[in-house]
Short mmCIF file of C-alpha atoms and ligand atoms in Angstrom, two decimals:
data_model
loop_
_atom_site.label_atom_id
_atom_site.label_comp_id
_atom_site.label_asym_id
_atom_site.label_seq_id
_atom_site.Cartn_x
_atom_site.Cartn_y
_atom_site.Cartn_z
CA UNK A 1 21.89 -1.62 -5.41
CA UNK A 2 24.25 -3.97 -7.00
CA UNK A 3 23.70 -7.58 -5.93
CA UNK A 4 20.03 -6.95 -5.55
CA UNK A 5 18.13 -9.39 -7.70
CA UNK A 6 14.69 -9.69 -6.22
CA UNK A 7 12.27 -8.06 -3.72
CA UNK A 8 13.39 -10.57 -1.02
CA UNK A 9 17.04 -9.14 -1.37
CA UNK A 10 15.64 -5.68 -0.71
CA UNK A 11 13.72 -6.94 2.40
CA UNK A 12 17.02 -8.52 3.79
CA UNK A 13 18.89 -5.31 3.15
CA UNK A 14 16.03 -3.20 4.77
CA UNK A 15 16.23 -5.68 7.79
CA UNK A 16 19.85 -4.67 8.30
CA UNK A 17 19.32 -0.97 7.71
CA UNK A 18 16.08 0.04 9.37
CA UNK A 19 15.65 -0.13 13.33
CA UNK A 20 13.76 -3.17 14.40
CA UNK A 21 10.65 -1.55 15.72
CA UNK A 22 10.08 -0.02 12.31
CA UNK A 23 11.19 -2.92 10.16
CA UNK A 24 8.89 -5.32 12.05
CA UNK A 25 6.00 -2.75 11.87
CA UNK A 26 6.23 -2.98 8.11
CA UNK A 27 6.86 -6.69 7.80
CA UNK A 28 4.18 -8.15 10.14
CA UNK A 29 0.66 -9.01 9.95
CA UNK A 30 -1.99 -9.08 12.58
CA UNK A 31 -2.28 -11.74 15.41
CA UNK A 32 -1.22 -15.24 14.28
CA UNK A 33 -0.47 -13.85 10.76
CA UNK A 34 -2.57 -16.46 8.98
CA UNK A 35 -4.00 -13.96 6.42
CA UNK A 36 -0.46 -12.47 5.88
CA UNK A 37 0.85 -15.96 5.13
CA UNK A 38 -2.18 -16.84 3.06
CA UNK A 39 -1.63 -13.80 0.65
CA UNK A 40 1.71 -15.30 -0.25
CA UNK A 41 0.80 -19.04 -0.16
CA UNK A 42 -2.28 -18.66 -2.34
CA UNK A 43 -0.49 -16.56 -4.93
CA UNK A 44 2.28 -19.03 -5.21
CA UNK A 45 -0.24 -21.92 -5.62
CA UNK A 46 -1.44 -20.37 -8.89
CA UNK A 47 0.50 -21.84 -11.79
CA UNK A 48 1.09 -20.02 -15.05
CA UNK A 49 0.69 -21.49 -18.38
CA UNK A 50 3.87 -21.77 -20.35
CA UNK A 51 3.33 -21.15 -24.09
CA UNK A 52 6.09 -21.39 -26.75
CA UNK A 53 6.81 -20.24 -30.18
CA UNK A 54 4.62 -17.24 -29.97
CA UNK A 55 6.33 -14.07 -31.48
CA UNK A 56 6.75 -11.92 -28.39
CA UNK A 57 9.46 -9.70 -29.75
CA UNK A 58 7.41 -6.68 -28.96
CA UNK A 59 5.81 -6.35 -25.55
CA UNK A 60 3.76 -3.70 -23.84
CA UNK A 61 3.46 -3.20 -20.14
CA UNK A 62 1.58 0.06 -20.26
CA UNK A 63 -2.04 0.41 -19.47
CA UNK A 64 -4.43 2.90 -17.81
CA UNK A 65 -5.46 3.27 -14.27
CA UNK A 66 -8.70 5.34 -13.75
CA UNK A 67 -8.30 6.42 -17.34
CA UNK A 68 -4.69 7.85 -16.80
CA UNK A 69 -1.83 6.20 -18.73
CA UNK A 70 0.75 4.27 -16.66
CA UNK A 71 3.89 2.51 -17.78
CA UNK A 72 2.99 -0.54 -15.55
CA UNK A 73 -0.30 -1.86 -14.03
CA UNK A 74 0.96 -0.80 -10.61
CA UNK A 75 0.51 1.90 -7.99
CA UNK A 76 2.35 2.46 -4.70
CA UNK A 77 -0.11 1.62 -1.88
CA UNK A 78 -0.54 3.95 1.10
CA UNK A 79 1.73 3.23 3.89
CA UNK A 80 1.55 4.67 7.35
CA UNK A 81 4.85 5.77 8.98
CA UNK A 82 6.58 5.46 5.52
CA UNK A 83 8.91 8.33 6.61
CA UNK A 84 10.21 6.08 9.51
CA UNK A 85 11.65 3.53 6.91
CA UNK A 86 13.83 6.38 5.61
CA UNK A 87 13.91 10.09 6.20
CA UNK A 88 11.48 11.98 3.94
CA UNK A 89 10.29 8.49 2.76
CA UNK A 90 6.97 9.64 1.33
CA UNK A 91 8.70 12.30 -0.89
CA UNK A 92 11.33 9.76 -2.00
CA UNK A 93 8.63 7.12 -2.93
CA UNK A 94 6.53 9.55 -4.65
CA UNK A 95 9.55 10.68 -6.78
CA UNK A 96 10.41 7.08 -7.61
CA UNK A 97 6.95 6.30 -8.66
CA UNK A 98 6.59 9.38 -10.82
CA UNK A 99 9.98 8.72 -12.54
CA UNK A 100 8.65 5.18 -13.22
CA UNK A 101 5.36 6.51 -14.62
CA UNK A 102 3.11 4.97 -11.96
CA UNK A 103 0.93 6.62 -9.21
CA UNK A 104 2.00 7.18 -5.56
CA UNK A 105 -0.57 7.16 -2.79
CA UNK A 106 -0.01 9.04 0.30
CA UNK A 107 -1.35 7.75 3.62
CA UNK A 108 -3.23 9.81 6.19
CA UNK A 109 -0.85 8.36 8.69
CA UNK A 110 2.28 9.59 6.76
CA UNK A 111 5.28 11.28 8.22
CA UNK A 112 5.62 13.87 5.48
CA UNK A 113 2.35 15.92 5.08
CA UNK A 114 0.25 16.39 2.10
CA UNK A 115 1.68 19.87 1.54
CA UNK A 116 5.37 18.55 1.87
CA UNK A 117 4.75 15.98 -0.81
CA UNK A 118 2.99 18.45 -3.08
CA UNK A 119 5.69 20.95 -2.55
CA UNK A 120 8.48 18.50 -3.35
CA UNK A 121 7.02 16.71 -6.38
CA UNK A 122 5.47 17.81 -9.71
CA UNK A 123 3.20 15.05 -10.61
CA UNK A 124 -0.17 14.81 -8.84
CA UNK A 125 -0.37 12.03 -6.29
CA UNK A 126 -3.29 10.11 -4.69
CA UNK A 127 -4.26 10.67 -1.10
CA UNK A 128 -5.58 7.92 1.29
CA UNK A 129 -8.19 8.88 3.84
CA UNK A 130 -8.86 7.21 7.18
CA UNK A 131 -12.18 8.66 8.63
CA UNK A 132 -11.64 9.73 12.23
CA UNK A 133 -14.30 10.71 14.80
CA UNK A 134 -13.56 14.32 14.36
CA UNK A 135 -15.44 14.98 11.01
CA UNK A 136 -14.28 18.68 11.11
CA UNK A 137 -10.76 17.44 10.90
CA UNK A 138 -11.61 14.98 8.04
CA UNK A 139 -13.45 17.61 6.10
CA UNK A 140 -10.40 19.84 6.39
CA UNK A 141 -8.07 17.00 5.45
CA UNK A 142 -10.17 16.48 2.11
CA UNK A 143 -9.87 20.26 1.49
CA UNK A 144 -6.13 19.88 1.88
CA UNK A 145 -5.93 17.09 -0.56
CA UNK A 146 -8.07 19.18 -2.99
CA UNK A 147 -5.82 22.12 -2.56
CA UNK A 148 -2.77 19.95 -3.20
CA UNK A 149 -4.41 18.76 -6.44
CA UNK A 150 -4.38 15.13 -5.49
CA UNK A 151 -5.64 13.12 -8.51
CA UNK A 152 -7.61 10.49 -6.54
CA UNK A 153 -9.00 9.93 -3.01
CA UNK A 154 -8.48 6.37 -1.73
CA UNK A 155 -10.86 5.75 1.17
CA UNK A 156 -9.84 2.92 3.30
CA UNK A 157 -12.70 1.01 4.62
CA UNK A 158 -11.18 -1.93 6.49
CA UNK A 159 -9.73 -0.22 9.50
CA UNK A 160 -12.57 0.81 11.79
CA UNK A 161 -10.61 -0.76 14.64
CA UNK A 162 -7.00 -1.78 14.55
CA UNK A 163 -5.89 -5.34 14.20
CA UNK A 164 -3.16 -6.07 16.72
CA UNK A 165 0.34 -6.64 15.58
CA UNK A 166 2.14 -8.48 18.53
CA UNK A 167 5.49 -6.98 17.57
CA UNK A 168 4.30 -3.36 17.84
CA UNK A 169 3.37 -4.09 21.52
CA UNK A 170 6.76 -5.70 22.25
CA UNK A 171 8.71 -3.11 20.39
CA UNK A 172 6.74 -0.10 22.02
CA UNK A 173 5.36 1.59 18.70
CA UNK A 174 3.93 4.78 19.99
CA UNK A 175 2.16 7.94 18.68
CA UNK A 176 3.90 10.11 18.05
CA UNK A 177 6.67 7.62 17.01
CA UNK A 178 9.18 7.70 19.69
CA UNK A 179 12.71 6.36 19.86
CA UNK A 180 12.77 4.46 23.30
CA UNK A 181 15.75 4.22 25.28
CA UNK A 182 15.81 0.49 24.87
CA UNK A 183 15.92 0.91 21.11
CA UNK A 184 18.93 3.39 21.13
CA UNK A 185 21.43 0.48 21.07
CA UNK A 186 19.75 -0.86 17.84
CA UNK A 187 19.60 2.61 16.26
CA UNK A 188 23.41 2.85 17.14
CA UNK A 189 24.02 0.25 14.60
CA UNK A 190 22.01 2.04 12.02
CA UNK A 191 23.67 5.37 11.62
CA UNK A 192 22.60 5.96 8.00
CA UNK A 193 18.90 5.56 8.90
CA UNK A 194 19.27 7.90 12.01
CA UNK A 195 21.12 10.54 9.94
CA UNK A 196 18.29 10.40 7.23
CA UNK A 197 15.59 10.73 9.98
CA UNK A 198 17.39 13.63 11.64
CA UNK A 199 17.67 15.47 8.29
CA UNK A 200 14.11 14.72 7.20
CA UNK A 201 11.39 17.29 7.39
CA UNK A 202 9.38 15.67 10.12
CA UNK A 203 9.49 13.15 12.97
CA UNK A 204 5.73 12.67 13.52
CA UNK A 205 2.50 12.27 11.60
CA UNK A 206 2.82 15.31 9.34
CA UNK A 207 -1.07 15.51 8.40
CA UNK A 208 -2.17 15.23 12.00
CA UNK A 209 0.34 17.28 14.10
CA UNK A 210 -1.19 20.48 15.17
CA UNK A 211 -4.55 19.37 13.95
CA UNK A 212 -5.53 16.33 16.09
CA UNK A 213 -5.86 16.49 19.80
CA UNK A 214 -3.94 13.89 21.67
CA UNK A 215 -0.79 14.05 19.50
CA UNK A 216 1.05 16.05 22.46
CA UNK A 217 1.10 13.15 24.85
CA UNK A 218 2.71 9.71 23.91
CA UNK A 219 0.37 6.67 23.74
CA UNK A 220 0.67 3.28 22.11
CA UNK A 221 -0.30 3.17 18.51
CA UNK A 222 -3.22 0.82 19.36
CA UNK A 223 -4.67 3.03 22.11
CA UNK A 224 -4.34 6.12 20.01
CA UNK A 225 -5.96 4.57 16.93
CA UNK A 226 -8.80 3.29 19.21
CA UNK A 227 -9.49 6.88 20.52
CA UNK A 228 -9.15 8.61 17.11
CA UNK A 229 -10.64 6.20 14.43
CA UNK A 230 -14.34 6.06 14.05
CA UNK A 231 -15.66 2.56 14.56
CA UNK A 232 -19.29 3.71 13.50
CA UNK A 233 -18.05 4.23 9.95
CA UNK A 234 -20.84 3.14 7.50
CA UNK A 235 -21.79 3.29 3.84
CA UNK A 236 -23.47 6.67 4.57
CA UNK A 237 -20.05 8.15 5.44
CA UNK A 238 -18.96 6.95 1.89
CA UNK A 239 -21.76 9.37 0.64
CA UNK A 240 -20.47 12.03 3.03
CA UNK A 241 -16.87 11.72 1.74
CA UNK A 242 -18.28 11.44 -2.04
CA UNK A 243 -20.19 14.86 -1.51
CA UNK A 244 -16.93 16.64 -0.43
CA UNK A 245 -14.56 15.11 -2.86
CA UNK A 246 -15.14 16.09 -6.39
CA UNK A 247 -12.55 13.88 -7.98
CA UNK A 248 -12.07 10.14 -8.40
CA UNK A 249 -12.87 8.06 -5.36
CA UNK A 250 -11.37 4.59 -4.74
CA UNK A 251 -12.68 2.35 -1.99
CA UNK A 252 -9.81 0.17 -0.59
CA UNK A 253 -10.27 -2.95 1.65
CA UNK A 254 -13.02 -4.78 -0.08
CA UNK A 255 -12.91 -8.59 0.34
CA UNK A 256 -16.58 -9.77 0.11
CA UNK A 257 -18.96 -9.94 -2.99
CA UNK A 258 -21.76 -8.23 -1.26
CA UNK A 259 -19.62 -5.38 -0.18
CA UNK A 260 -18.24 -5.03 -3.66
CA UNK A 261 -21.67 -4.74 -5.13
CA UNK A 262 -22.61 -2.13 -2.57
CA UNK A 263 -19.41 -0.27 -3.20
CA UNK A 264 -20.01 -0.39 -6.97
CA UNK A 265 -23.22 1.57 -6.41
CA UNK A 266 -21.58 4.41 -4.49
CA UNK A 267 -20.24 6.08 -7.53
CA UNK A 268 -16.65 5.18 -6.70
CA UNK A 269 -14.47 4.93 -9.74
CA UNK A 270 -12.58 1.85 -8.47
CA UNK A 271 -12.38 -0.69 -5.59
CA UNK A 272 -9.16 -2.38 -4.16
CA UNK A 273 -9.61 -5.90 -3.27
CA UNK A 274 -7.45 -6.02 -0.25
CA UNK A 275 -7.10 -7.30 3.30
CA UNK A 276 -4.75 -4.53 4.28
CA UNK A 277 -1.67 -6.88 3.62
CA UNK A 278 -2.93 -9.34 6.22
CA UNK A 279 -2.86 -6.56 8.83
CA UNK A 280 -6.46 -6.43 9.82
CA UNK A 281 -8.89 -9.42 10.09
CA UNK A 282 -6.64 -12.35 10.75
CA UNK A 283 -8.41 -15.53 9.45
CA UNK A 284 -9.79 -13.50 6.45
CA UNK A 285 -9.11 -15.08 3.03
CA UNK A 286 -6.12 -14.08 0.97
CA UNK A 287 -6.84 -11.30 -1.28
CA UNK A 288 -6.06 -13.35 -4.34
CA UNK A 289 -8.66 -15.86 -3.47
CA UNK A 290 -11.21 -13.26 -3.03
CA UNK A 291 -10.42 -11.53 -6.32
CA UNK A 292 -12.03 -13.73 -9.06
CA UNK A 293 -15.54 -13.71 -7.47
CA UNK A 294 -15.44 -9.98 -6.94
CA UNK A 295 -14.20 -9.19 -10.43
CA UNK A 296 -16.84 -11.44 -11.89
CA UNK A 297 -19.60 -9.66 -9.84
CA UNK A 298 -18.59 -6.05 -10.33
CA UNK A 299 -15.78 -5.75 -12.90
CA UNK A 300 -18.11 -4.33 -15.52
CA UNK A 301 -19.35 -1.66 -13.19
CA UNK A 302 -16.23 -0.44 -11.39
CA UNK A 303 -12.48 -0.69 -12.00
CA UNK A 304 -10.97 -3.46 -9.91
CA UNK A 305 -7.57 -3.08 -8.31
CA UNK A 306 -5.79 -5.64 -6.20
CA UNK A 307 -3.23 -5.80 -3.41
CA UNK A 308 -1.82 -8.18 -0.91
CA UNK A 309 1.36 -10.30 -1.09
CA UNK A 310 2.62 -9.10 -4.42
CA UNK A 311 6.45 -9.69 -4.40
CA UNK A 312 7.11 -10.66 -8.04
CA UNK A 313 6.16 -9.78 -11.60
CA UNK A 314 4.43 -13.18 -11.86
CA UNK A 315 2.29 -12.22 -8.98
CA UNK A 316 1.13 -9.15 -10.90
CA UNK A 317 0.33 -11.55 -13.97
CA UNK A 318 -1.65 -13.86 -11.55
CA UNK A 319 -3.80 -10.86 -10.29
CA UNK A 320 -4.41 -9.45 -13.63
CA UNK A 321 -5.35 -12.93 -14.91
CA UNK A 322 -7.98 -13.40 -12.15
CA UNK A 323 -9.65 -10.04 -13.00
CA UNK A 324 -7.77 -7.17 -11.54
CA UNK A 325 -7.18 -4.18 -13.97
CA UNK A 326 -4.02 -3.08 -11.85
CA UNK A 327 -2.17 -3.73 -8.49
CA UNK A 328 -0.97 -1.81 -5.57
CA UNK A 329 2.18 -2.82 -3.93
CA UNK A 330 3.03 -2.23 -0.21
CA UNK A 331 5.86 -4.03 1.37
CA UNK A 332 7.55 -4.64 -1.90
CA UNK A 333 8.37 -0.93 -2.25
CA UNK A 334 8.66 -0.31 1.54
CA UNK A 335 11.60 -2.80 1.69
CA UNK A 336 13.14 -0.83 -1.17
CA UNK A 337 12.72 2.42 0.68
CA UNK A 338 14.34 0.91 3.91
CA UNK A 339 17.07 -0.63 1.84
CA UNK A 340 17.99 2.39 -0.30
CA UNK A 341 15.76 5.46 -0.07
CA UNK A 342 14.60 6.64 -3.58
CA UNK A 343 17.00 4.38 -5.40
CA UNK A 344 15.64 1.52 -3.42
CA UNK A 345 12.03 2.17 -4.41
CA UNK A 346 13.20 2.59 -7.99
CA UNK A 347 14.85 -0.83 -7.73
CA UNK A 348 11.72 -2.52 -6.49
CA UNK A 349 9.69 -1.12 -9.34
CA UNK A 350 12.37 -2.02 -11.87
CA UNK A 351 12.52 -5.57 -10.37
CA UNK A 352 8.81 -5.99 -10.70
CA UNK A 353 8.87 -4.43 -14.31
CA UNK A 354 11.57 -6.88 -15.58
CA UNK A 355 9.95 -9.96 -14.00
CA UNK A 356 6.52 -8.87 -15.38
CA UNK A 357 8.07 -8.41 -18.83
CA UNK A 358 9.78 -11.88 -18.78
CA UNK A 359 6.63 -13.52 -17.47
CA UNK A 360 4.57 -11.91 -20.16
CA UNK A 361 6.91 -13.21 -22.82
CA UNK A 362 7.00 -16.78 -21.44
CA UNK A 363 3.20 -16.97 -21.19
CA UNK A 364 3.09 -16.00 -24.84
CA UNK A 365 1.44 -12.61 -24.05
CA UNK A 366 2.23 -9.34 -25.86
CA UNK A 367 0.44 -6.83 -23.71
CA UNK A 368 -0.55 -6.66 -20.04
CA UNK A 369 -3.94 -5.66 -21.41
CA UNK A 370 -4.32 -9.16 -22.98
CA UNK A 371 -3.75 -11.02 -19.75
CA UNK A 372 -6.80 -13.01 -18.77
CA UNK A 373 -7.60 -16.54 -17.23
CA UNK A 374 -5.99 -18.17 -20.26
CA UNK A 375 -2.57 -17.61 -18.76
CA UNK A 376 -3.38 -19.65 -15.75
CA UNK A 377 -2.55 -23.49 -15.90
CA UNK A 378 -5.35 -25.84 -15.41
CA UNK A 379 -4.36 -27.92 -12.50
C1 LIG B 401 3.73 -0.79 6.96
C2 LIG B 401 2.33 -0.70 6.30
C3 LIG B 401 1.56 0.43 6.61
C4 LIG B 401 0.37 0.57 6.00
N1 LIG B 401 -0.38 1.64 6.30
C5 LIG B 401 -1.58 1.74 5.46
C6 LIG B 401 -2.32 3.02 5.59
O1 LIG B 401 -1.79 3.97 6.30
N2 LIG B 401 -3.45 3.09 4.92
C7 LIG B 401 -3.93 2.02 4.09
O2 LIG B 401 -5.03 2.18 3.51
N3 LIG B 401 -3.15 0.89 4.00
C8 LIG B 401 -1.95 0.78 4.73
N4 LIG B 401 -1.40 -0.37 4.51
C9 LIG B 401 -1.90 -1.45 3.63
C10 LIG B 401 -1.24 -1.30 2.28
O3 LIG B 401 -1.83 -0.03 1.67
C11 LIG B 401 -1.58 -2.46 1.35
O4 LIG B 401 -3.00 -2.67 1.39
C12 LIG B 401 -0.86 -3.67 1.70
O5 LIG B 401 0.50 -3.30 2.19
C13 LIG B 401 -0.72 -4.66 0.56
O6 LIG B 401 -0.10 -5.83 0.86
P1 LIG B 401 1.52 -5.99 0.59
O7 LIG B 401 2.29 -5.18 1.54
O8 LIG B 401 1.60 -7.47 0.78
O9 LIG B 401 1.72 -5.57 -0.85
C14 LIG B 401 -0.12 -0.53 5.12
C15 LIG B 401 0.67 -1.60 4.80
C16 LIG B 401 1.85 -1.66 5.56
C17 LIG B 401 2.77 -2.96 5.31
#
């Protein structure tokens, strides 16, 4: 990991090490990628207020998320197919997160299963739930998360239907993930990746294989999602999930003030202001532009988390300043995973930690808990 100075360096290294179909799957946004770009552009537009001659010799990056102490205001976001960026990717990312003192969230669409991650790690992790048509299966999945002692359930509410990523069609992303003949040449140039995948526990969706019908035949990711995911999902289903999950519930994918107000009334402990990393409704506003209104409306009733476009420690400061209590990172750690497995994820977290620390100091702030709108420069 020498010569890696920033998240963009990890991205470049991941691009060289991960087969194109999987790198593109992680990197891209939906359709014309307007929202993907807006997530970054709008963060970069927010300028921070430089303050001088404040004694910042002791600084504190620690805070709490859902009442639990964390070393940084960060959690690793749920990432489908994480284990295709690197063999056993979910286990490696969970270990890196726990070593750094922050939560890891496992996706329903992970390669390693809930049980695999529970067996391989000691610290409880969060589980992210997609609600599929087969409610018997979803009930059983919640039971499996309870049995694995998951410490929070993250219900993702912004993927009733799948936003199209053009590259997935062109690259032939399928369910189960298949290595197409036309990709073999590409994979031939990525032997370390191939070895990692071969040695990994699983090659398909660990939580679904053997439980969900239709996993046997190969279909495109888009077709498969359309047949399995439930487009009739409604607020009533949030109650249904709530009644089955005794622990802390987080609703992920809120971008609208009215939805945030409804979410706050469901008994959820937290919401994540998110547009799924620009992978769902293209043309939706950036997450950062939606955050302040939502935080103002519901911040007193429910813990507000944020994700979408975080690539630097300064971005974390921007999100906290505009009302988030903590942030999730997606691609920032996925690039680290592709670039160098567990060490790469650890590097991504370390980069963000160091940048956050310096940004804190140069804005004259001593603790992440003190960050508020005063750190934003008036334009
Ligand atoms: C490759 C990839 C896969 C994702 N899979 C899931 C998923 O399975 N469940 C989910 O709730 N969100 C998923 N997301 C969205 C992330 O949890 C998160 O909201 C997003 O990545 C944040 O934006 P960022 O990547 O710019 O940090 C995924 C994102 C990416 C990049």
